[in-house]
mmCIF file of C-alpha atoms in Angstrom:
data_model
loop_
_atom_site.group_PDB
_atom_site.id
_atom_site.type_symbol
_atom_site.label_atom_id
_atom_site.label_comp_id
_atom_site.label_asym_id
_atom_site.label_seq_id
_atom_site.Cartn_x
_atom_site.Cartn_y
_atom_site.Cartn_z
ATOM 1 C CA MET N 431 -29.997 32.509 95.968
ATOM 2 C CA THR N 432 -29.718 33.674 92.400
ATOM 3 C CA VAL N 433 -31.235 32.169 89.266
ATOM 4 C CA ILE N 434 -29.258 32.945 86.109
ATOM 5 C CA ALA N 435 -30.879 32.654 82.688
ATOM 6 C CA THR N 436 -29.167 32.555 79.311
ATOM 7 C CA SER N 437 -30.818 32.362 75.909
ATOM 8 C CA ARG N 438 -31.046 28.554 76.122
ATOM 9 C CA LEU N 439 -30.427 27.600 79.749
ATOM 10 C CA VAL N 440 -31.410 28.244 83.330
ATOM 11 C CA LEU N 441 -28.819 27.991 86.111
ATOM 12 C CA ARG N 442 -29.946 27.707 89.694
ATOM 13 C CA PRO N 443 -28.587 26.332 92.937
ATOM 14 C CA LEU N 444 -29.289 22.637 93.377
ATOM 15 C CA SER N 445 -31.635 21.366 96.045
ATOM 16 C CA ALA N 446 -31.582 18.017 97.820
ATOM 17 C CA ASP N 447 -34.368 16.954 95.438
ATOM 18 C CA ASP N 448 -31.950 17.351 92.495
ATOM 19 C CA PHE N 449 -29.280 15.074 93.928
ATOM 20 C CA ASP N 450 -30.302 11.807 92.259
ATOM 21 C CA ALA N 451 -30.433 13.405 88.804
ATOM 22 C CA VAL N 452 -27.001 15.031 89.239
ATOM 23 C CA PHE N 453 -25.506 11.845 90.652
ATOM 24 C CA ALA N 454 -26.812 9.881 87.663
ATOM 25 C CA ILE N 455 -24.955 12.257 85.305
ATOM 26 C CA MET N 456 -21.778 12.119 87.402
ATOM 27 C CA SER N 457 -21.961 8.295 87.446
ATOM 28 C CA ASP N 458 -22.547 7.882 83.723
ATOM 29 C CA PRO N 459 -19.790 5.552 82.440
ATOM 30 C CA VAL N 460 -18.886 7.924 79.586
ATOM 31 C CA VAL N 461 -18.581 10.869 81.982
ATOM 32 C CA VAL N 462 -16.510 8.834 84.441
ATOM 33 C CA SER N 463 -14.149 7.592 81.705
ATOM 34 C CA CYS N 464 -13.503 11.142 80.467
ATOM 35 C CA SER N 465 -13.041 12.684 83.903
ATOM 36 C CA GLY N 466 -10.078 10.573 84.961
ATOM 37 C CA TYR N 467 -11.588 9.992 88.398
ATOM 38 C CA PRO N 468 -13.216 6.834 89.723
ATOM 39 C CA LYS N 469 -16.991 6.509 89.873
ATOM 40 C CA PRO N 470 -18.245 9.072 92.402
ATOM 41 C CA ASP N 471 -19.218 8.178 95.932
ATOM 42 C CA LYS N 472 -22.805 9.084 96.954
ATOM 43 C CA ALA N 473 -21.940 10.395 100.421
ATOM 44 C CA ARG N 474 -19.093 12.604 99.150
ATOM 45 C CA SER N 475 -21.229 13.845 96.280
ATOM 46 C CA ARG N 476 -24.058 14.763 98.665
ATOM 47 C CA ASP N 477 -21.560 16.659 100.842
ATOM 48 C CA ALA N 478 -20.241 18.513 97.767
ATOM 49 C CA LEU N 479 -23.787 19.537 96.867
ATOM 50 C CA MET N 480 -24.231 21.053 100.331
ATOM 51 C CA VAL N 481 -20.879 22.886 100.102
ATOM 52 C CA GLY N 482 -21.893 24.344 96.750
ATOM 53 C CA ARG N 483 -25.210 25.539 98.190
ATOM 54 C CA ALA N 484 -23.524 27.044 101.261
ATOM 55 C CA SER N 485 -21.203 29.042 98.989
ATOM 56 C CA TRP N 486 -24.200 31.073 97.788
ATOM 57 C CA GLN N 487 -25.008 32.161 101.309
ATOM 58 C CA ARG N 488 -21.446 32.989 102.265
ATOM 59 C CA TRP N 489 -20.024 34.531 99.060
ATOM 60 C CA GLY N 490 -22.989 35.251 96.817
ATOM 61 C CA VAL N 491 -21.929 32.622 94.264
ATOM 62 C CA GLY N 492 -21.766 28.841 94.242
ATOM 63 C CA SER N 493 -22.651 25.617 92.465
ATOM 64 C CA VAL N 494 -25.611 25.417 90.091
ATOM 65 C CA GLY N 495 -27.634 22.920 88.147
ATOM 66 C CA VAL N 496 -27.887 23.501 84.404
ATOM 67 C CA TRP N 497 -31.425 23.140 83.027
ATOM 68 C CA ARG N 498 -32.565 23.013 79.419
ATOM 69 C CA SER N 499 -36.325 22.903 78.818
ATOM 70 C CA ASP N 500 -37.016 21.885 82.425
ATOM 71 C CA ALA N 501 -34.556 18.975 82.249
ATOM 72 C CA LEU N 502 -31.434 18.917 84.402
ATOM 73 C CA ILE N 503 -28.586 18.310 81.938
ATOM 74 C CA GLY N 504 -25.555 19.156 84.074
ATOM 75 C CA GLU N 505 -23.963 20.835 87.031
ATOM 76 C CA ILE N 506 -21.310 23.468 87.547
ATOM 77 C CA GLU N 507 -19.487 23.102 90.827
ATOM 78 C CA LEU N 508 -18.177 26.436 92.038
ATOM 79 C CA ILE N 509 -16.655 26.204 95.509
ATOM 80 C CA TYR N 510 -14.153 27.813 97.810
ATOM 81 C CA ASN N 511 -11.613 25.017 98.087
ATOM 82 C CA THR N 512 -9.033 23.942 100.670
ATOM 83 C CA LEU N 513 -6.362 26.059 98.939
ATOM 84 C CA ASP N 514 -8.326 29.223 99.851
ATOM 85 C CA GLU N 515 -9.361 29.903 96.274
ATOM 86 C CA PHE N 516 -12.506 29.695 94.189
ATOM 87 C CA GLN N 517 -12.556 26.702 91.868
ATOM 88 C CA ILE N 518 -14.899 25.771 89.040
ATOM 89 C CA GLY N 519 -15.633 22.373 87.536
ATOM 90 C CA TRP N 520 -18.538 20.848 85.638
ATOM 91 C CA VAL N 521 -20.332 17.768 84.485
ATOM 92 C CA LEU N 522 -22.697 17.525 81.527
ATOM 93 C CA HIS N 523 -24.771 14.594 80.332
ATOM 94 C CA PRO N 524 -23.107 13.162 77.178
ATOM 95 C CA ASP N 525 -26.321 13.607 75.163
ATOM 96 C CA HIS N 526 -25.653 17.355 75.350
ATOM 97 C CA TRP N 527 -21.940 17.418 74.545
ATOM 98 C CA GLY N 528 -20.733 19.499 71.617
ATOM 99 C CA LEU N 529 -23.673 21.916 71.592
ATOM 100 C CA GLY N 530 -22.033 24.800 73.471
ATOM 101 C CA TYR N 531 -24.256 24.459 76.540
ATOM 102 C CA MET N 532 -21.442 24.220 79.071
ATOM 103 C CA ARG N 533 -19.563 27.174 77.584
ATOM 104 C CA GLU N 534 -22.761 29.232 77.732
ATOM 105 C CA ALA N 535 -23.488 28.131 81.300
ATOM 106 C CA CYS N 536 -19.947 28.601 82.605
ATOM 107 C CA HIS N 537 -19.674 32.013 80.985
ATOM 108 C CA ALA N 538 -22.898 33.154 82.654
ATOM 109 C CA LEU N 539 -21.859 31.853 86.075
ATOM 110 C CA LEU N 540 -18.358 33.324 85.780
ATOM 111 C CA PHE N 541 -19.814 36.672 84.714
ATOM 112 C CA HIS N 542 -21.989 36.591 87.836
ATOM 113 C CA ALA N 543 -19.027 35.582 90.024
ATOM 114 C CA PHE N 544 -16.815 38.388 88.748
ATOM 115 C CA ASN N 545 -19.406 41.158 88.424
ATOM 116 C CA HIS N 546 -21.912 40.505 91.199
ATOM 117 C CA ALA N 547 -19.960 38.529 93.788
ATOM 118 C CA ARG N 548 -16.838 40.593 92.981
ATOM 119 C CA LEU N 549 -14.443 37.647 92.784
ATOM 120 C CA ALA N 550 -11.060 38.515 91.309
ATOM 121 C CA LEU N 551 -9.740 35.055 90.399
ATOM 122 C CA MET N 552 -11.174 31.662 89.436
ATOM 123 C CA THR N 553 -9.168 28.450 89.244
ATOM 124 C CA ALA N 554 -9.825 25.122 87.552
ATOM 125 C CA TYR N 555 -8.009 21.814 87.452
ATOM 126 C CA THR N 556 -8.265 19.156 84.754
ATOM 127 C CA PHE N 557 -6.458 16.126 83.512
ATOM 128 C CA ASP N 558 -4.699 16.914 80.253
ATOM 129 C CA HIS N 559 -6.316 13.934 78.508
ATOM 130 C CA ASN N 560 -9.756 15.509 79.086
ATOM 131 C CA ARG N 561 -9.528 17.493 75.851
ATOM 132 C CA ARG N 562 -13.136 18.727 76.017
ATOM 133 C CA SER N 563 -12.535 20.398 79.379
ATOM 134 C CA VAL N 564 -9.186 21.818 78.266
ATOM 135 C CA ARG N 565 -10.831 23.352 75.163
ATOM 136 C CA LEU N 566 -13.658 24.786 77.260
ATOM 137 C CA LEU N 567 -11.236 26.377 79.723
ATOM 138 C CA GLN N 568 -9.285 27.935 76.867
ATOM 139 C CA ALA N 569 -12.475 29.164 75.176
ATOM 140 C CA LEU N 570 -13.485 30.929 78.398
ATOM 141 C CA GLY N 571 -10.082 32.627 78.658
ATOM 142 C CA PHE N 572 -8.423 30.466 81.326
ATOM 143 C CA GLY N 573 -4.663 30.144 81.063
ATOM 144 C CA ALA N 574 -2.554 27.165 82.106
ATOM 145 C CA VAL N 575 -0.408 27.967 85.134
ATOM 146 C CA CYS N 576 1.319 24.742 86.147
ATOM 147 C CA SER N 577 1.133 20.989 85.656
ATOM 148 C CA ARG N 578 1.827 17.934 87.780
ATOM 149 C CA MET N 579 1.275 14.212 87.780
ATOM 150 C CA LEU N 580 -1.827 13.118 89.680
ATOM 151 C CA ASP N 581 -2.799 9.470 89.960
ATOM 152 C CA GLY N 582 -0.400 8.687 87.105
ATOM 153 C CA ALA N 583 -1.814 11.273 84.698
ATOM 154 C CA ALA N 584 -0.807 14.837 83.811
ATOM 155 C CA SER N 585 -3.052 17.445 85.448
ATOM 156 C CA THR N 586 -2.984 21.208 84.860
ATOM 157 C CA ARG N 587 -4.073 24.144 86.990
ATOM 158 C CA TYR N 588 -5.792 26.966 85.098
ATOM 159 C CA GLU N 589 -6.543 30.499 86.225
ATOM 160 C CA LEU N 590 -8.892 33.225 85.028
ATOM 161 C CA ARG N 591 -8.948 36.784 86.281
ATOM 162 C CA ALA N 592 -12.072 38.918 86.088
ATOM 163 C CA ASP N 593 -10.759 41.047 83.223
ATOM 164 C CA GLU N 594 -9.826 37.964 81.142
ATOM 165 C CA LEU N 595 -13.264 36.378 80.736
ATOM 166 C CA ILE N 596 -13.948 35.953 77.011
#
């Protein structure tokens, strides 16, 4: 499995040993309140970690942990979902918000997905009230495709084609 380095970050597939640190970020009350989803479930989260790791073996791209100075600060989930499409999502510890880390990390992983794994399309879904995620998607070049109500809140599907990555 691939390790991707940027000028400030290291991205690598997560191992079982990383689960508690990732789950702590996902369970942070600030992260949960911004995501629009309830507090994550440990069993489902562990299963998602395994799906993200398996993606590397099957497609040459998958979920990664985001490290800064040997500290795990976030995760990018990149999976092949039940709609038969590749989907990206992320979580970052609030102490690191607003510093451009997730844009840098997502850009590097998307570049790898499009240029090394030869993916043609990436999708993402976010609640419209999650302005940070909406801004990040737009900064990466994703375009809004359609919206719907989900659990009482507006949610939008975004798409990015390989030649649109900013």
